[in-house]
Short mmCIF file of C-alpha atoms in Angstrom, two decimals:
data_model
loop_
_atom_site.label_atom_id
_atom_site.label_comp_id
_atom_site.label_asym_id
_atom_site.label_seq_id
_atom_site.Cartn_x
_atom_site.Cartn_y
_atom_site.Cartn_z
CA MET A 1 5.04 -36.03 18.54
CA ILE A 2 5.24 -37.45 15.07
CA PHE A 3 4.45 -34.10 13.42
CA ARG A 4 7.32 -32.32 15.04
CA ARG A 5 9.73 -34.97 13.87
CA LEU A 6 8.28 -34.81 10.35
CA PHE A 7 8.53 -31.03 10.43
CA CYS A 8 12.18 -31.01 11.46
CA SER A 9 13.30 -33.67 9.02
CA ALA A 10 11.41 -32.00 6.16
CA LEU A 11 13.13 -28.69 6.87
CA ALA A 12 16.49 -30.41 7.04
CA VAL A 13 15.92 -32.10 3.68
CA ALA A 14 14.77 -28.81 2.16
CA GLY A 15 17.87 -27.09 3.48
CA LEU A 16 20.11 -29.78 2.03
CA LEU A 17 18.41 -29.61 -1.35
CA GLY A 18 18.55 -25.85 -1.47
CA ALA A 19 22.11 -25.40 -0.34
CA GLY A 20 23.42 -28.79 -1.46
CA SER A 21 25.97 -27.91 -4.07
CA THR A 22 26.37 -24.17 -3.83
CA ARG A 23 29.96 -24.90 -2.80
CA ALA A 24 30.31 -21.96 -0.47
CA GLU A 25 34.10 -22.14 -0.64
CA GLU A 26 34.15 -21.70 -4.41
CA ARG A 27 36.03 -18.58 -5.43
CA PHE A 28 33.84 -16.40 -7.65
CA ILE A 29 32.91 -12.88 -8.57
CA THR A 30 29.55 -11.59 -9.78
CA VAL A 31 29.53 -9.50 -12.93
CA SER A 32 26.42 -7.61 -13.96
CA SER A 33 26.44 -7.19 -17.68
CA THR A 34 24.28 -6.68 -20.70
CA THR A 35 22.14 -9.04 -22.69
CA SER A 36 24.24 -8.28 -25.78
CA THR A 37 27.43 -9.73 -24.31
CA GLU A 38 25.66 -12.77 -22.88
CA GLN A 39 23.30 -13.55 -25.76
CA SER A 40 25.93 -13.06 -28.44
CA GLY A 41 27.89 -15.86 -26.77
CA LEU A 42 30.94 -13.69 -25.99
CA PHE A 43 31.00 -14.59 -22.30
CA GLY A 44 30.75 -18.27 -23.09
CA HIS A 45 33.97 -17.83 -25.06
CA LEU A 46 35.77 -15.32 -22.83
CA LEU A 47 35.10 -16.50 -19.29
CA PRO A 48 36.46 -20.05 -19.46
CA ALA A 49 39.81 -18.55 -20.55
CA PHE A 50 39.84 -16.23 -17.53
CA GLU A 51 38.71 -18.96 -15.17
CA LYS A 52 41.53 -21.16 -16.39
CA ALA A 53 44.10 -18.40 -16.00
CA SER A 54 42.99 -17.23 -12.55
CA GLY A 55 40.99 -19.98 -10.87
CA ILE A 56 38.22 -17.44 -10.26
CA LYS A 57 34.74 -18.30 -11.47
CA VAL A 58 32.72 -15.51 -13.01
CA ARG A 59 28.97 -15.46 -12.42
CA VAL A 60 27.25 -13.31 -15.00
CA VAL A 61 23.86 -11.72 -14.48
CA ALA A 62 22.73 -10.39 -17.87
CA LEU A 63 20.36 -7.42 -17.91
CA GLY A 64 19.96 -4.16 -19.81
CA THR A 65 22.70 -1.60 -19.07
CA GLY A 66 20.37 0.53 -16.90
CA GLN A 67 19.31 -2.44 -14.79
CA ALA A 68 22.86 -3.80 -14.65
CA LEU A 69 24.08 -0.50 -13.17
CA ASP A 70 21.16 -0.39 -10.72
CA LEU A 71 22.00 -3.90 -9.58
CA ALA A 72 25.56 -2.75 -8.86
CA ARG A 73 24.27 0.38 -7.10
CA ARG A 74 22.54 -1.90 -4.61
CA GLY A 75 25.80 -3.78 -4.16
CA ASP A 76 24.68 -7.02 -5.81
CA ALA A 77 27.63 -7.23 -8.19
CA ASP A 78 31.41 -6.85 -7.95
CA VAL A 79 32.02 -5.67 -11.50
CA VAL A 80 29.85 -4.08 -14.19
CA PHE A 81 30.53 -4.64 -17.88
CA VAL A 82 28.17 -2.46 -19.92
CA HIS A 83 27.85 -0.08 -22.88
CA ASP A 84 26.40 3.34 -22.15
CA LYS A 85 29.18 5.87 -21.54
CA THR A 86 26.86 8.59 -20.19
CA ALA A 87 25.23 6.26 -17.68
CA GLU A 88 28.59 4.75 -16.72
CA GLU A 89 30.09 8.17 -16.01
CA LYS A 90 27.08 9.07 -13.91
CA PHE A 91 27.58 5.81 -11.99
CA ILE A 92 31.20 6.80 -11.26
CA ALA A 93 30.27 10.36 -10.37
CA GLU A 94 27.76 9.07 -7.80
CA GLY A 95 30.62 7.19 -6.19
CA PHE A 96 29.36 3.67 -6.95
CA GLY A 97 32.21 2.78 -9.27
CA VAL A 98 35.96 3.07 -8.82
CA LYS A 99 37.12 3.73 -12.37
CA ARG A 100 35.78 3.17 -15.88
CA GLN A 101 38.03 1.38 -18.35
CA GLU A 102 37.22 0.90 -22.01
CA VAL A 103 37.39 -2.71 -23.16
CA MET A 104 36.05 -3.18 -26.65
CA TYR A 105 33.54 -1.93 -29.14
CA ASN A 106 31.16 -3.24 -31.69
CA ASP A 107 28.56 -1.33 -33.62
CA PHE A 108 24.85 -0.84 -33.87
CA ILE A 109 22.97 -1.63 -37.04
CA VAL A 110 19.48 -0.94 -38.26
CA VAL A 111 17.76 -4.16 -39.16
CA GLY A 112 14.56 -4.19 -41.16
CA PRO A 113 12.51 -5.97 -43.80
CA LYS A 114 14.60 -7.00 -46.82
CA ALA A 115 12.21 -5.13 -49.15
CA ASP A 116 12.93 -1.92 -47.17
CA PRO A 117 9.51 -0.25 -47.66
CA ALA A 118 10.69 2.95 -45.93
CA LYS A 119 13.77 3.18 -48.20
CA ALA A 120 15.79 3.60 -45.01
CA HIS A 121 18.84 2.22 -46.79
CA GLY A 122 19.15 5.57 -48.58
CA THR A 123 21.90 6.09 -51.11
CA ASN A 124 24.66 4.09 -49.49
CA GLY A 125 23.14 2.47 -46.39
CA ARG A 126 25.53 4.34 -44.09
CA ASP A 127 23.45 7.22 -42.77
CA ILE A 128 21.67 6.36 -39.54
CA LEU A 129 19.98 9.74 -39.08
CA GLU A 130 18.57 9.84 -42.61
CA GLY A 131 17.44 6.24 -42.21
CA LEU A 132 15.49 7.04 -39.05
CA ARG A 133 13.94 10.13 -40.66
CA ARG A 134 12.66 8.01 -43.53
CA ILE A 135 11.24 5.38 -41.16
CA GLU A 136 9.42 8.09 -39.23
CA ALA A 137 8.21 9.82 -42.41
CA THR A 138 6.63 6.63 -43.77
CA LYS A 139 5.44 5.46 -40.33
CA ALA A 140 6.99 2.07 -41.06
CA PRO A 141 6.74 -0.23 -38.01
CA PHE A 142 9.70 0.22 -35.67
CA VAL A 143 10.42 -1.87 -32.58
CA SER A 144 12.12 -0.21 -29.63
CA ARG A 145 13.78 -1.99 -26.72
CA GLY A 146 12.22 0.50 -24.33
CA ASP A 147 14.07 -1.04 -21.36
CA LYS A 148 16.67 1.60 -20.42
CA SER A 149 19.39 -0.59 -21.88
CA GLY A 150 22.48 0.78 -23.57
CA THR A 151 20.95 0.07 -26.97
CA HIS A 152 17.74 1.82 -25.97
CA ALA A 153 19.71 4.87 -24.78
CA ALA A 154 21.60 4.93 -28.09
CA GLU A 155 18.35 4.68 -30.07
CA LEU A 156 16.92 7.66 -28.22
CA ARG A 157 20.09 9.65 -28.90
CA TYR A 158 19.84 8.91 -32.63
CA TRP A 159 16.19 9.99 -32.83
CA LYS A 160 17.11 13.21 -31.10
CA ALA A 161 20.09 13.80 -33.37
CA ALA A 162 17.83 13.16 -36.38
CA GLY A 163 15.68 16.03 -35.19
CA ILE A 164 12.67 13.89 -34.39
CA ASP A 165 10.72 14.50 -31.21
CA LEU A 166 9.64 10.98 -30.33
CA ASP A 167 7.02 12.10 -27.83
CA LYS A 168 5.18 13.82 -30.67
CA ALA A 169 6.05 11.38 -33.45
CA LYS A 170 5.13 8.23 -31.47
CA GLY A 171 2.19 6.37 -32.88
CA PRO A 172 1.09 2.83 -33.56
CA TRP A 173 4.14 2.46 -35.83
CA TYR A 174 6.50 2.81 -32.85
CA ARG A 175 6.37 -0.31 -30.67
CA ASP A 176 7.87 0.08 -27.24
CA THR A 177 8.44 -3.54 -26.17
CA GLY A 178 10.33 -3.19 -22.88
CA SER A 179 12.36 -6.30 -23.60
CA GLY A 180 15.92 -7.48 -24.12
CA MET A 181 17.70 -7.49 -27.45
CA GLY A 182 16.73 -11.03 -28.41
CA PRO A 183 13.03 -10.78 -27.54
CA ALA A 184 12.86 -7.40 -29.32
CA LEU A 185 14.40 -8.99 -32.41
CA ASN A 186 11.85 -11.80 -32.19
CA THR A 187 9.10 -9.19 -32.13
CA ALA A 188 10.62 -7.31 -35.08
CA ALA A 189 10.96 -10.55 -37.05
CA SER A 190 7.34 -11.48 -36.54
CA MET A 191 6.09 -7.95 -37.39
CA ASN A 192 8.55 -7.33 -40.19
CA ALA A 193 9.56 -4.12 -38.44
CA TYR A 194 12.71 -1.98 -38.29
CA ILE A 195 14.84 -2.13 -35.17
CA LEU A 196 18.15 -0.82 -33.86
CA ALA A 197 20.28 -3.77 -32.77
CA ASP A 198 23.84 -4.45 -31.75
CA ARG A 199 25.75 -6.43 -34.33
CA GLY A 200 26.82 -9.15 -31.92
CA THR A 201 23.31 -10.20 -30.96
CA TRP A 202 22.18 -9.96 -34.59
CA LEU A 203 24.99 -12.22 -35.81
CA SER A 204 24.16 -14.91 -33.29
CA PHE A 205 20.39 -14.45 -33.66
CA LYS A 206 18.72 -17.37 -35.37
CA ASN A 207 15.08 -16.41 -35.88
CA ARG A 208 15.65 -13.73 -38.54
CA GLY A 209 12.59 -14.26 -40.71
CA GLU A 210 12.55 -11.65 -43.49
CA LEU A 211 14.92 -9.26 -41.74
CA ALA A 212 18.25 -8.03 -43.05
CA ILE A 213 20.74 -5.27 -42.26
CA ILE A 214 19.49 -1.97 -43.72
CA VAL A 215 21.91 0.61 -42.29
CA GLU A 216 25.45 -0.04 -41.05
CA GLY A 217 28.91 1.49 -40.98
CA ASP A 218 28.00 5.03 -39.89
CA THR A 219 30.69 6.23 -37.47
CA LYS A 220 27.85 7.40 -35.20
CA LEU A 221 26.86 3.75 -34.73
CA PHE A 222 30.02 2.99 -32.74
CA ASN A 223 29.18 1.15 -29.50
CA GLN A 224 31.79 1.29 -26.74
CA TYR A 225 31.86 -1.19 -23.84
CA GLY A 226 33.36 -0.28 -20.49
CA VAL A 227 34.21 -2.20 -17.33
CA ILE A 228 33.97 -0.80 -13.80
CA LEU A 229 34.82 -2.17 -10.36
CA VAL A 230 32.03 -1.48 -7.88
CA ASN A 231 33.31 0.84 -5.17
CA PRO A 232 34.23 -1.11 -2.00
CA ALA A 233 33.91 2.15 -0.06
CA LYS A 234 30.14 2.03 -0.77
CA HIS A 235 29.75 -1.72 -0.49
CA PRO A 236 32.41 -3.26 1.76
CA HIS A 237 31.60 -6.85 0.74
CA VAL A 238 32.68 -6.21 -2.89
CA LYS A 239 35.38 -8.68 -3.87
CA GLN A 240 37.88 -5.98 -4.70
CA ALA A 241 40.98 -8.07 -5.36
CA ASP A 242 39.32 -10.71 -7.51
CA GLY A 243 37.16 -8.18 -9.34
CA GLN A 244 40.21 -6.09 -10.14
CA LYS A 245 41.98 -9.23 -11.36
CA PHE A 246 39.20 -9.79 -13.86
CA ILE A 247 39.34 -6.18 -15.07
CA ASP A 248 43.13 -6.29 -15.37
CA TRP A 249 42.92 -9.51 -17.34
CA VAL A 250 40.25 -8.34 -19.75
CA VAL A 251 42.07 -5.10 -20.65
CA ALA A 252 45.47 -6.82 -20.92
CA ALA A 253 46.84 -8.64 -23.97
CA GLU A 254 45.40 -12.04 -23.07
CA GLY A 255 41.83 -10.86 -22.57
CA GLN A 256 41.96 -8.56 -25.57
CA GLN A 257 43.11 -11.41 -27.81
CA ALA A 258 40.36 -13.64 -26.47
CA ILE A 259 37.79 -10.98 -27.40
CA ALA A 260 39.22 -10.56 -30.90
CA SER A 261 39.21 -14.30 -31.51
CA TYR A 262 35.46 -14.68 -30.91
CA LYS A 263 33.83 -15.15 -34.28
CA ILE A 264 30.51 -16.37 -35.61
CA GLY A 265 30.51 -17.64 -39.17
CA GLY A 266 33.98 -16.15 -39.68
CA GLU A 267 32.82 -12.69 -38.64
CA GLN A 268 34.41 -10.94 -35.66
CA LEU A 269 31.80 -9.63 -33.19
CA PHE A 270 33.74 -7.39 -30.82
CA PHE A 271 36.85 -5.31 -31.39
CA PRO A 272 39.17 -4.88 -28.40
CA ASN A 273 40.35 -1.30 -27.85
CA ALA A 274 41.51 -1.07 -24.23
CA LYS A 275 44.13 1.57 -23.58
CA PRO A 276 47.12 0.07 -21.81
CA MET B 1 5.39 -26.74 -39.10
CA THR B 2 9.08 -27.40 -39.41
CA THR B 3 9.83 -25.79 -36.04
CA LEU B 4 7.66 -28.32 -34.22
CA GLY B 5 9.21 -31.24 -36.06
CA ASP B 6 12.68 -29.88 -35.43
CA SER B 7 11.88 -29.46 -31.77
CA PHE B 8 10.72 -33.02 -31.25
CA LEU B 9 13.85 -34.23 -32.99
CA THR B 10 16.11 -31.90 -30.96
CA ALA B 11 14.36 -32.89 -27.74
CA TRP B 12 14.91 -36.54 -28.49
CA GLN B 13 18.55 -35.95 -29.40
CA LEU B 14 19.12 -33.98 -26.19
CA VAL B 15 17.74 -36.81 -24.10
CA ALA B 16 19.43 -39.54 -26.12
CA ALA B 17 22.81 -37.83 -25.89
CA ALA B 18 22.40 -37.65 -22.08
CA ASP B 19 23.91 -34.17 -22.27
CA THR B 20 25.57 -33.53 -18.89
CA ARG B 21 24.86 -29.80 -18.97
CA LEU B 22 21.20 -30.44 -19.61
CA ALA B 23 21.19 -33.06 -16.85
CA GLY B 24 22.69 -30.51 -14.47
CA ILE B 25 20.01 -27.96 -15.35
CA VAL B 26 17.19 -30.49 -14.95
CA TRP B 27 18.64 -31.65 -11.63
CA LEU B 28 18.85 -28.09 -10.31
CA SER B 29 15.26 -27.43 -11.39
CA LEU B 30 14.08 -30.53 -9.54
CA ARG B 31 16.18 -29.81 -6.45
CA VAL B 32 14.99 -26.23 -6.10
CA SER B 33 11.32 -26.90 -6.78
CA PHE B 34 11.26 -30.02 -4.61
CA ALA B 35 12.81 -28.16 -1.67
CA ALA B 36 10.37 -25.27 -2.14
CA THR B 37 7.39 -27.66 -2.26
CA LEU B 38 8.60 -29.46 0.85
CA ILE B 39 8.80 -26.20 2.79
CA ALA B 40 5.43 -25.14 1.42
CA CYS B 41 3.86 -28.43 2.61
CA VAL B 42 5.40 -28.20 6.06
CA VAL B 43 4.12 -24.65 6.48
CA GLY B 44 1.01 -24.70 4.32
CA MET B 45 -0.65 -27.97 5.31
CA PRO B 46 -1.01 -27.17 9.04
CA ILE B 47 -2.27 -23.71 8.12
CA GLY B 48 -4.81 -25.21 5.72
CA ALA B 49 -5.97 -27.74 8.29
CA LEU B 50 -6.38 -25.13 11.01
CA LEU B 51 -8.32 -22.90 8.64
CA ALA B 52 -10.66 -25.81 7.92
CA VAL B 53 -11.18 -26.94 11.48
CA GLY B 54 -10.56 -23.86 13.59
CA ARG B 55 -12.97 -21.22 14.81
CA PHE B 56 -11.32 -17.91 15.38
CA PRO B 57 -11.95 -14.32 14.37
CA GLY B 58 -10.61 -13.44 10.93
CA ARG B 59 -10.79 -17.03 9.72
CA ARG B 60 -12.92 -16.18 6.70
CA VAL B 61 -10.66 -13.30 5.78
CA LEU B 62 -7.67 -15.63 5.94
CA ILE B 63 -9.41 -18.21 3.76
CA VAL B 64 -10.11 -15.61 1.10
CA LEU B 65 -6.56 -14.31 1.48
CA PHE B 66 -4.98 -17.70 0.88
CA ASN B 67 -7.32 -18.46 -2.01
CA GLY B 68 -6.40 -15.12 -3.53
CA LEU B 69 -2.68 -15.60 -2.98
CA MET B 70 -2.82 -18.70 -5.17
CA GLY B 71 -2.73 -16.18 -7.98
CA LEU B 72 0.44 -14.43 -6.74
CA PRO B 73 2.37 -13.19 -9.76
CA PRO B 74 5.81 -14.88 -9.74
CA VAL B 75 7.51 -11.67 -10.89
CA VAL B 76 6.18 -9.79 -7.87
CA VAL B 77 7.34 -12.52 -5.49
CA GLY B 78 10.72 -12.49 -7.25
CA LEU B 79 11.00 -8.75 -6.87
CA LEU B 80 10.00 -8.90 -3.21
CA VAL B 81 12.55 -11.60 -2.38
CA TYR B 82 15.13 -9.77 -4.47
CA LEU B 83 14.67 -6.56 -2.48
CA LEU B 84 14.87 -8.53 0.78
CA LEU B 85 18.04 -10.41 -0.16
CA SER B 86 19.76 -7.61 -2.06
CA ARG B 87 22.90 -6.30 -0.36
CA ALA B 88 21.04 -3.05 0.18
CA GLY B 89 18.05 -4.95 1.64
CA PRO B 90 17.34 -6.09 5.21
CA LEU B 91 18.71 -9.63 4.68
CA GLY B 92 21.57 -8.56 2.41
CA ALA B 93 24.27 -9.49 4.87
CA PHE B 94 23.69 -13.20 4.24
CA GLY B 95 24.76 -12.85 0.61
CA LEU B 96 22.03 -15.23 -0.53
CA LEU B 97 21.06 -13.41 -3.72
CA PHE B 98 21.75 -15.27 -6.98
CA SER B 99 21.97 -18.64 -5.20
CA PRO B 100 19.73 -21.72 -5.35
CA THR B 101 18.71 -20.94 -1.76
CA ALA B 102 17.23 -17.63 -2.90
CA MET B 103 15.28 -19.49 -5.58
CA VAL B 104 13.94 -21.96 -3.01
CA ILE B 105 12.77 -19.09 -0.81
CA ALA B 106 10.97 -17.37 -3.67
CA GLN B 107 9.26 -20.53 -4.87
CA ALA B 108 8.29 -21.56 -1.35
CA ILE B 109 6.51 -18.22 -0.90
CA LEU B 110 4.79 -18.72 -4.24
CA VAL B 111 3.66 -22.26 -3.50
CA THR B 112 2.66 -22.11 0.18
CA PRO B 113 -0.71 -20.41 -0.46
CA ILE B 114 -1.56 -23.04 -3.08
CA VAL B 115 -0.81 -25.91 -0.72
CA ALA B 116 -2.62 -24.19 2.17
CA ALA B 117 -5.75 -23.41 0.14
CA LEU B 118 -6.02 -26.87 -1.39
CA THR B 119 -5.35 -28.52 1.98
CA ARG B 120 -8.09 -26.44 3.56
CA GLN B 121 -10.56 -27.70 0.98
CA VAL B 122 -9.63 -31.35 1.48
CA ILE B 123 -9.69 -31.11 5.27
CA ALA B 124 -12.94 -29.11 5.29
CA ASP B 125 -14.67 -31.96 3.46
CA GLU B 126 -13.28 -34.50 5.90
CA TRP B 127 -14.18 -32.33 8.85
CA ALA B 128 -17.78 -32.21 7.72
CA GLU B 129 -17.81 -35.98 7.64
CA TYR B 130 -15.93 -36.85 10.84
CA ARG B 131 -16.75 -33.85 12.98
CA GLU B 132 -19.18 -35.61 15.34
CA GLN B 133 -16.99 -38.64 15.67
CA LEU B 134 -13.90 -36.63 16.56
CA ARG B 135 -15.89 -34.54 19.02
CA SER B 136 -17.32 -37.54 20.77
CA LEU B 137 -13.75 -38.74 21.29
CA GLY B 138 -13.07 -35.45 23.02
CA ALA B 139 -10.40 -34.32 20.54
CA SER B 140 -9.37 -30.69 20.67
CA ARG B 141 -9.52 -28.73 17.42
CA SER B 142 -5.77 -28.76 16.84
CA ARG B 143 -5.70 -32.48 17.64
CA ALA B 144 -8.55 -32.96 15.18
CA ALA B 145 -6.66 -30.98 12.53
CA ALA B 146 -3.60 -33.20 12.99
CA THR B 147 -5.68 -36.37 12.83
CA LEU B 148 -7.47 -35.26 9.68
CA LEU B 149 -4.16 -34.27 8.05
CA TRP B 150 -2.80 -37.74 8.72
CA ASP B 151 -6.04 -39.33 7.61
CA GLY B 152 -6.14 -37.34 4.39
CA ARG B 153 -2.47 -37.80 3.53
CA PHE B 154 -3.20 -39.58 0.26
CA SER B 155 -5.62 -36.93 -0.99
CA LEU B 156 -3.21 -34.24 0.11
CA SER B 157 -0.55 -35.53 -2.25
CA THR B 158 -2.53 -33.77 -4.98
CA ALA B 159 -2.08 -30.45 -3.18
CA ALA B 160 1.67 -31.09 -3.01
CA LEU B 161 1.80 -31.98 -6.69
CA ALA B 162 -0.13 -28.85 -7.64
CA GLY B 163 2.39 -26.81 -5.67
CA PHE B 164 5.30 -28.61 -7.26
CA GLY B 165 3.82 -28.04 -10.71
CA ARG B 166 3.56 -24.33 -10.08
CA ALA B 167 7.12 -24.17 -8.72
CA ILE B 168 8.83 -26.03 -11.53
CA ALA B 169 6.91 -24.19 -14.25
CA GLU B 170 7.44 -20.61 -13.11
CA VAL B 171 10.15 -18.45 -14.60
CA GLY B 172 9.52 -14.92 -13.31
CA ALA B 173 10.68 -15.37 -9.72
CA VAL B 174 13.73 -17.58 -10.28
CA MET B 175 14.90 -15.32 -13.10
CA ILE B 176 15.03 -12.30 -10.77
CA VAL B 177 16.42 -13.87 -7.60
CA GLY B 178 18.61 -16.44 -9.34
CA GLY B 179 19.90 -14.25 -12.14
CA ASN B 180 20.00 -17.18 -14.61
CA ILE B 181 23.74 -17.65 -13.97
CA ASP B 182 25.22 -20.40 -16.10
CA GLY B 183 26.05 -23.46 -14.02
CA VAL B 184 24.86 -21.91 -10.76
CA THR B 185 21.23 -20.80 -10.96
CA ARG B 186 20.20 -21.68 -14.49
CA VAL B 187 17.12 -23.91 -14.41
CA MET B 188 14.89 -25.33 -17.14
CA THR B 189 12.50 -22.41 -17.40
CA THR B 190 15.20 -19.72 -17.46
CA THR B 191 17.13 -21.71 -20.06
CA ILE B 192 14.02 -21.83 -22.22
CA ALA B 193 13.59 -18.07 -21.84
CA LEU B 194 17.24 -17.51 -22.74
CA GLU B 195 17.12 -19.68 -25.87
CA THR B 196 13.94 -17.90 -26.93
CA SER B 197 15.83 -14.61 -26.55
CA LYS B 198 18.55 -15.91 -28.78
CA GLY B 199 15.93 -16.70 -31.41
CA ASP B 200 16.70 -20.42 -31.24
CA LEU B 201 13.03 -21.36 -31.10
CA PRO B 202 13.42 -25.08 -31.94
CA LEU B 203 15.92 -25.58 -29.10
CA ALA B 204 13.74 -23.57 -26.70
CA LEU B 205 10.72 -25.68 -27.56
CA ALA B 206 12.78 -28.87 -27.32
CA LEU B 207 13.81 -27.91 -23.79
CA GLY B 208 10.15 -27.24 -23.06
CA LEU B 209 9.27 -30.74 -24.21
CA VAL B 210 11.96 -32.19 -21.96
CA LEU B 211 10.56 -30.20 -19.02
CA ILE B 212 7.04 -31.45 -19.70
CA ALA B 213 8.32 -35.02 -19.92
CA VAL B 214 10.13 -34.65 -16.58
CA VAL B 215 7.03 -33.24 -14.87
CA LEU B 216 4.85 -35.99 -16.33
CA SER B 217 7.21 -38.70 -15.10
CA ILE B 218 7.24 -37.25 -11.62
CA ASN B 219 3.46 -37.22 -11.55
CA ALA B 220 3.37 -40.79 -12.80
CA VAL B 221 5.78 -41.89 -10.08
CA ALA B 222 3.79 -40.00 -7.45
CA TYR B 223 0.57 -41.62 -8.64
CA ALA B 224 2.11 -45.08 -8.52
CA VAL B 225 3.60 -44.52 -5.08
CA ARG B 226 0.27 -43.25 -3.81
CA GLY B 227 -1.57 -46.29 -5.12
CA TRP B 228 0.98 -48.63 -3.60
CA ALA B 229 0.98 -46.84 -0.26
CA GLU B 230 -2.79 -46.77 -0.14
CA ARG B 231 -2.97 -50.51 -0.66
CA LYS B 232 -0.33 -51.11 1.97
CA TRP B 233 -1.34 -48.66 4.68
CA GLY B 234 -4.65 -47.23 3.54
#
């Protein structure tokens, strides 16, 4: 019957279209990472160098640190590359990761309206805790990632360290957006609000509006990135050899130099600090 | 608005420069959504026709169900397919997550109810008109459904186009099951979302304009082909 033939050929065409150029034999690993590394353009700079050196393609899925770790917990990634030490150590302790290695750092900054209505800049613009206290005291609009990302976790730690109980202090001034770094910055730019951001995303962010850096340089604002191989004992399909190759490369001289050489407008975004 | 002006200019430059990366992204978008629509038509059109012509218990419930499923949220479909295809999920062993195939599956699920519901409407109208005639010829109901499907093939192209439009425009499902991986699963809509995240609003809007232009051209081609086919075989 004509319909059966139509049916079969349509399915065949659909199959061809869907699978057409996935190139099943291509050698690749899947890395779950953070929006900050992807959206700052670091991976676009780093990965081609690794691919050239090793012949292994790296497929990056960029999410918040919390989601990136969850993805790896389900076995959907070979390597995680994130920035939340506490969450990373928990991941290892649960047996999902083999070993955590430090790769690089950058720092968090508080971005806010140039006019700084909350006077969060303080005396020298280097005190994150005082800055947050002033924002809370004046109820100046503040945008939070609210997405369990590494930056969100850091923000919550700073509020706590500043002695502010967010659950009580929360009000219309505190906007929980549940979005990635870029979208949250877009929201902050359109509301002229304060926000905690990572420097890399801020430097490459284009829609700044009236925003500028208000607080930076506090040693507490240090933001460490780590890399972990997903445990093949938990997920046997993990590409152990190729994943380890990527980790070895990124913590060795070649990878570290590639990280250091990534600049936007002459400014270095990430500072390699792997321990040999 | 400078952003709008910038965007039109950027869009034009992107197209004029015949950027190969952009071409790759557009091609993947078309491939995935076309495959998904094809599957949706193969599955959805017979279902729609049977719902229009058939008489069986639960038919009304199914009609309401398919009409309702037209409003399936893409994010929910994405999540569902993600959990199915995830290594920890029931179909994890196939390793399909973060591949174009996964995106086709998600979009096909999203689009099938649309095609089925619209097909049912078209066929129901035809059924009302030709019912007596088909009966007098002694056609069974499934035979009648097949005949009406073939008879209404030109009208049904609209159902397919509606499905295709939904598939190519959605971002929620392909973002989750595809992962927006550069060069592998990055399509037009996820690229637009990414550029918006980076705060490059003119480029994001420019890509949007390119997407709209692509969809418009496809509809124009489909319309022309339909007219030509109708004259030839109608």
